[in-house]
């Protein structure tokens, strides 16, 4: 049987979301949307059609589109993602915006991203601050390999990658700005067994009984790793703003503030080391 892109898309959208179907089709064909508009009635090879239909089945079984295509857009960057990394979320772009407002473009600014995963935050910041020195850490060597590839693909040579949990790879160093999207979901949260989260690395999602285990470790290490006047910015869950703000204040950070995302949910809490 011969297929056309239009016919394949029609078949798929009976089973999965239209945007997902289109992303999977373009991936299977190695094309972009502009091509699809002009070539919707071309003949598609059997191998590409089979590959596409197999991916539709996997999507139907719940696998995230980003893992099927191996790509996800974040900020201005097209990033590789694998099941070793969390899939970058649009709400994390808020963290990037807030960070950029707090670190200028002067040469030599020192920026760290703790638990970088695919590298999303570090690479977005590095792309906007070409004269900064950016260090990205992760406890997962597999995630760091993905992040390194992403840095190379975008020619962001001023990002350095280090292996280890939270502050461990940064002993004795201080930064003008530290950002992190750590795991923050409570271990018993039923969402972990639903949707995309089922396929993402548990170590990138869950953090103890109240979801704050990793955030506590990060905040406690902040005083020893921030320059005077340096900023700490943390992403967290919609119901954790007050708790995270209290942790920052208890560690001596000032100008502590919780910022809401586009859905009007508490999303990022930040504070400054006095100086
Ligand atoms: N924002 C993600 C979610 O709830 C969780 C990411 C994280 O734990 N850092 O889907």
Coordinates of C-alpha atoms and ligand atoms in Angstrom, one line a residue:
X1 CA 0.0 0.0 0.0
X2 CA 1.4 3.4 -0.8
X3 CA 0.9 6.3 1.7
X4 CA 0.9 10.1 1.5
X5 CA 1.8 12.4 4.4
X6 CA -1.8 13.6 4.5
X7 CA -3.2 10.0 4.7
X8 CA -0.8 9.0 7.4
X9 CA -1.7 12.1 9.5
X10 CA -5.4 11.3 9.1
X11 CA -4.8 7.7 10.3
X12 CA -2.8 8.9 13.3
X13 CA -5.2 11.6 14.5
X14 CA -7.9 9.1 15.0
X15 CA -5.7 7.7 17.7
X16 CA -3.4 10.4 19.1
X17 CA -3.4 14.2 19.5
X18 CA -3.0 16.1 16.2
X19 CA 0.1 18.1 17.3
X20 CA 1.8 14.9 18.5
X21 CA 0.9 13.2 15.2
X22 CA 2.4 16.0 13.2
X23 CA 5.6 16.1 15.2
X24 CA 6.0 12.3 14.9
X25 CA 5.3 12.4 11.1
X26 CA 7.8 15.2 10.5
X27 CA 10.4 13.3 12.5
X28 CA 9.8 10.1 10.6
X29 CA 10.1 11.9 7.3
X30 CA 13.0 14.1 8.4
X31 CA 11.1 17.2 7.2
X32 CA 9.7 20.4 8.5
X33 CA 6.2 21.9 8.5
X34 CA 6.8 24.0 5.4
X35 CA 7.7 20.9 3.5
X36 CA 4.5 19.2 4.7
X37 CA 2.3 22.0 3.4
X38 CA 3.8 21.6 -0.1
X39 CA 4.2 17.9 -0.2
X40 CA 1.1 16.5 1.6
X41 CA 0.2 14.3 -1.4
X42 CA 3.7 12.9 -2.2
X43 CA 4.3 9.2 -1.9
X44 CA 5.9 8.2 1.3
X45 CA 8.3 5.2 1.4
X46 CA 7.1 2.1 3.2
X47 CA 9.9 2.2 5.7
X48 CA 9.1 5.7 6.8
X49 CA 5.4 5.0 7.0
X50 CA 6.0 1.9 9.1
X51 CA 8.4 3.8 11.4
X52 CA 5.8 6.5 11.8
X53 CA 2.9 4.1 12.6
X54 CA 5.1 2.2 15.1
X55 CA 5.8 5.6 16.9
X56 CA 2.1 6.3 16.9
X57 CA 1.5 3.1 18.8
X58 CA 4.2 4.0 21.3
X59 CA 2.7 7.4 21.8
X60 CA -0.7 5.7 22.4
X61 CA 1.0 3.6 25.1
X62 CA 2.1 6.9 26.8
X63 CA 5.7 7.5 25.7
X64 CA 6.4 11.3 25.6
X65 CA 6.7 12.8 22.1
X66 CA 10.0 14.3 23.1
X67 CA 11.5 10.9 23.8
X68 CA 10.1 9.5 20.5
X69 CA 11.6 12.3 18.4
X70 CA 14.6 12.8 20.7
X71 CA 14.1 16.6 20.5
X72 CA 12.5 19.4 22.5
X73 CA 12.6 23.2 22.0
X74 CA 13.6 25.3 25.0
X75 CA 14.2 29.1 24.9
X76 CA 15.7 29.6 21.4
X77 CA 17.4 26.2 21.3
X78 CA 16.5 22.9 19.8
X79 CA 17.8 20.4 22.3
X80 CA 18.4 16.6 22.2
X81 CA 16.7 14.8 25.0
X82 CA 16.8 11.1 26.1
X83 CA 15.1 9.1 28.8
X84 CA 18.2 10.0 30.9
X85 CA 17.1 13.6 31.0
X86 CA 13.9 15.4 32.2
X87 CA 12.0 16.9 29.2
X88 CA 12.4 20.7 29.4
X89 CA 9.2 22.4 30.3
X90 CA 8.0 25.8 29.0
X91 CA 7.5 27.1 32.5
X92 CA 11.2 26.7 33.2
X93 CA 11.8 29.5 30.8
X94 CA 10.5 31.8 33.6
X95 CA 13.6 30.8 35.6
X96 CA 15.8 31.8 32.6
X97 CA 14.1 35.2 32.3
X98 CA 14.4 35.9 36.0
X99 CA 18.1 34.9 35.9
X100 CA 18.9 37.1 32.9
X101 CA 17.4 40.0 34.7
X102 CA 19.9 39.5 37.5
X103 CA 23.2 38.8 35.7
X104 CA 24.5 41.4 33.2
X105 CA 26.5 40.7 30.1
X106 CA 29.9 41.8 31.6
X107 CA 32.8 39.4 30.9
X108 CA 33.6 36.8 33.5
X109 CA 30.3 36.6 35.3
X110 CA 30.1 33.2 36.9
X111 CA 26.9 31.2 36.5
X112 CA 26.0 27.7 37.7
X113 CA 23.1 25.4 36.8
X114 CA 22.7 22.6 39.3
X115 CA 21.2 19.3 38.0
X116 CA 21.3 20.5 34.4
X117 CA 19.7 17.4 32.7
X118 CA 19.6 18.1 29.0
X119 CA 21.4 21.4 29.7
X120 CA 18.4 23.5 29.1
X121 CA 18.9 26.2 31.7
X122 CA 22.7 26.4 31.4
X123 CA 22.6 26.6 27.6
X124 CA 19.8 29.1 27.5
X125 CA 21.8 31.4 29.9
X126 CA 25.0 30.7 28.0
X127 CA 23.4 31.6 24.7
X128 CA 22.3 35.0 26.1
X129 CA 25.6 35.7 28.1
X130 CA 28.4 34.8 25.7
X131 CA 31.1 36.3 27.9
X132 CA 30.0 34.6 31.1
X133 CA 31.6 31.4 32.5
X134 CA 28.8 28.9 32.9
X135 CA 29.2 25.6 34.9
X136 CA 26.5 22.9 34.6
X137 CA 26.5 19.9 37.0
X138 CA 24.5 16.7 37.2
X139 CA 24.7 13.6 39.3
X140 CA 23.8 11.5 36.2
X141 CA 26.7 10.9 33.8
X142 CA 24.2 9.9 31.1
X143 CA 22.4 13.2 31.4
X144 CA 25.7 15.1 31.3
X145 CA 26.6 13.4 28.0
X146 CA 23.4 14.7 26.5
X147 CA 24.0 18.2 27.8
X148 CA 27.5 18.2 26.5
X149 CA 26.3 17.2 23.0
X150 CA 23.7 20.0 23.2
X151 CA 26.4 22.5 24.1
X152 CA 28.5 21.3 21.1
X153 CA 25.6 21.4 18.7
X154 CA 25.0 25.1 19.6
X155 CA 28.7 26.0 19.7
X156 CA 28.4 27.1 23.3
X157 CA 32.0 26.5 24.3
X158 CA 31.9 28.6 27.4
X159 CA 29.9 26.0 29.3
X160 CA 31.8 23.5 31.5
X161 CA 30.2 20.3 32.6
X162 CA 30.9 18.6 36.0
X163 CA 29.7 15.3 37.3
X164 CA 28.2 15.1 40.8
X165 CA 25.3 15.9 43.1
X166 CA 24.4 19.5 43.9
X167 CA 27.4 21.5 45.3
X168 CA 29.8 18.5 45.3
X169 CA 31.5 19.4 42.0
X170 CA 31.8 23.1 43.0
X171 CA 33.7 22.9 46.3
X172 CA 35.4 26.2 47.2
X173 CA 33.8 28.2 44.3
X174 CA 31.5 31.1 44.3
X175 CA 29.0 32.4 41.7
X176 CA 27.2 35.5 40.7
X177 CA 24.1 33.5 40.0
X178 CA 23.1 29.9 40.7
X179 CA 19.9 28.5 39.1
X180 CA 18.4 25.0 39.5
X181 CA 15.3 23.1 38.5
X182 CA 15.8 20.3 41.0
X183 CA 13.4 17.4 41.7
X184 CA 10.6 18.7 43.8
X185 CA 7.7 16.2 43.6
X186 CA 6.7 14.4 46.8
X187 CA 7.6 10.8 46.6
X188 CA 4.0 9.7 47.2
X189 CA 2.5 12.1 44.6
X190 CA 0.2 10.1 42.3
X191 CA 1.2 12.3 39.4
X192 CA 4.5 10.4 39.2
X193 CA 2.5 7.4 38.0
X194 CA 0.7 9.4 35.3
X195 CA 1.4 10.9 31.8
X196 CA 4.9 11.8 30.7
X197 CA 6.3 11.6 34.3
X198 CA 6.1 7.8 34.1
X199 CA 8.8 7.8 31.5
X200 CA 11.1 10.4 33.0
X201 CA 14.0 9.7 35.3
X202 CA 12.6 9.4 38.9
X203 CA 15.8 10.9 40.3
X204 CA 15.0 14.1 38.3
X205 CA 11.4 14.3 39.7
X206 CA 10.9 13.0 43.2
X207 CA 12.6 14.4 46.3
X208 CA 11.5 12.8 49.6
X209 CA 8.3 12.9 51.6
X210 CA 7.5 16.6 51.0
X211 CA 9.4 17.0 47.7
X212 CA 11.9 19.5 49.4
X213 CA 14.8 17.2 50.2
X214 CA 17.0 18.4 47.3
X215 CA 15.9 22.0 47.6
X216 CA 17.0 21.9 51.3
X217 CA 20.4 20.7 50.3
X218 CA 20.8 23.3 47.6
X219 CA 19.7 26.2 49.9
X220 CA 21.9 25.1 52.7
X221 CA 25.0 25.2 50.4
X222 CA 24.1 28.5 48.9
X223 CA 25.9 30.8 51.5
X224 CA 29.2 29.1 50.8
X225 CA 28.8 29.3 47.0
X226 CA 27.4 32.8 46.3
X227 CA 29.4 35.9 45.8
X228 CA 28.3 38.9 47.9
X229 CA 25.2 40.1 46.0
X230 CA 24.9 36.8 44.1
X231 CA 21.6 35.3 43.4
X232 CA 20.0 31.8 44.0
X233 CA 17.0 30.9 41.8
X234 CA 15.0 27.7 42.3
X235 CA 12.1 26.3 40.4
X236 CA 9.6 24.4 42.6
X237 CA 6.0 23.1 42.7
X238 CA 2.9 25.4 42.8
X239 CA 2.3 24.7 46.5
X240 CA 6.0 25.1 47.7
X241 CA 6.5 28.8 47.3
X242 CA 6.1 29.7 51.0
X243 CA 8.2 26.8 52.2
X244 CA 11.1 27.5 49.8
X245 CA 11.0 31.3 50.6
X246 CA 11.3 30.3 54.3
X247 CA 14.3 28.1 53.6
X248 CA 16.1 30.9 51.7
X249 CA 15.4 33.4 54.5
X250 CA 16.5 31.0 57.2
X251 CA 19.9 30.6 55.4
X252 CA 20.4 34.4 55.4
X253 CA 19.4 35.3 51.8
X254 CA 17.7 38.6 51.3
X255 CA 15.3 40.1 48.8
X256 CA 13.5 36.7 48.9
X257 CA 10.6 36.6 46.4
X258 CA 8.4 34.0 44.9
X259 CA 7.3 34.5 41.3
X260 CA 4.4 33.0 39.5
X261 CA 4.4 31.4 36.0
X262 CA 2.0 32.3 33.2
X263 CA -0.6 30.1 34.7
X264 CA -0.5 32.2 37.9
X265 CA 1.1 29.5 40.0
X266 CA 4.0 29.9 42.3
X267 CA 7.0 28.5 40.3
X268 CA 10.3 30.2 41.1
X269 CA 11.7 31.5 44.4
X270 CA 14.8 33.6 44.5
X271 CA 17.0 35.4 46.9
X272 CA 20.4 37.3 47.1
X273 CA 23.4 36.6 49.3
X274 CA 24.0 39.9 51.2
X275 CA 26.9 42.0 50.0
Ligands
LIG1 N1 7.7 20.5 36.4 C1 7.7 19.1 36.4 C2 6.3 18.5 36.6 O1 5.7 18.7 37.6 C3 8.6 18.5 37.5 C4 10.0 18.9 37.3 C5 10.8 18.8 38.5 O2 10.5 18.0 39.4 N2 11.8 19.5 38.6 O3 5.8 18.0 35.6

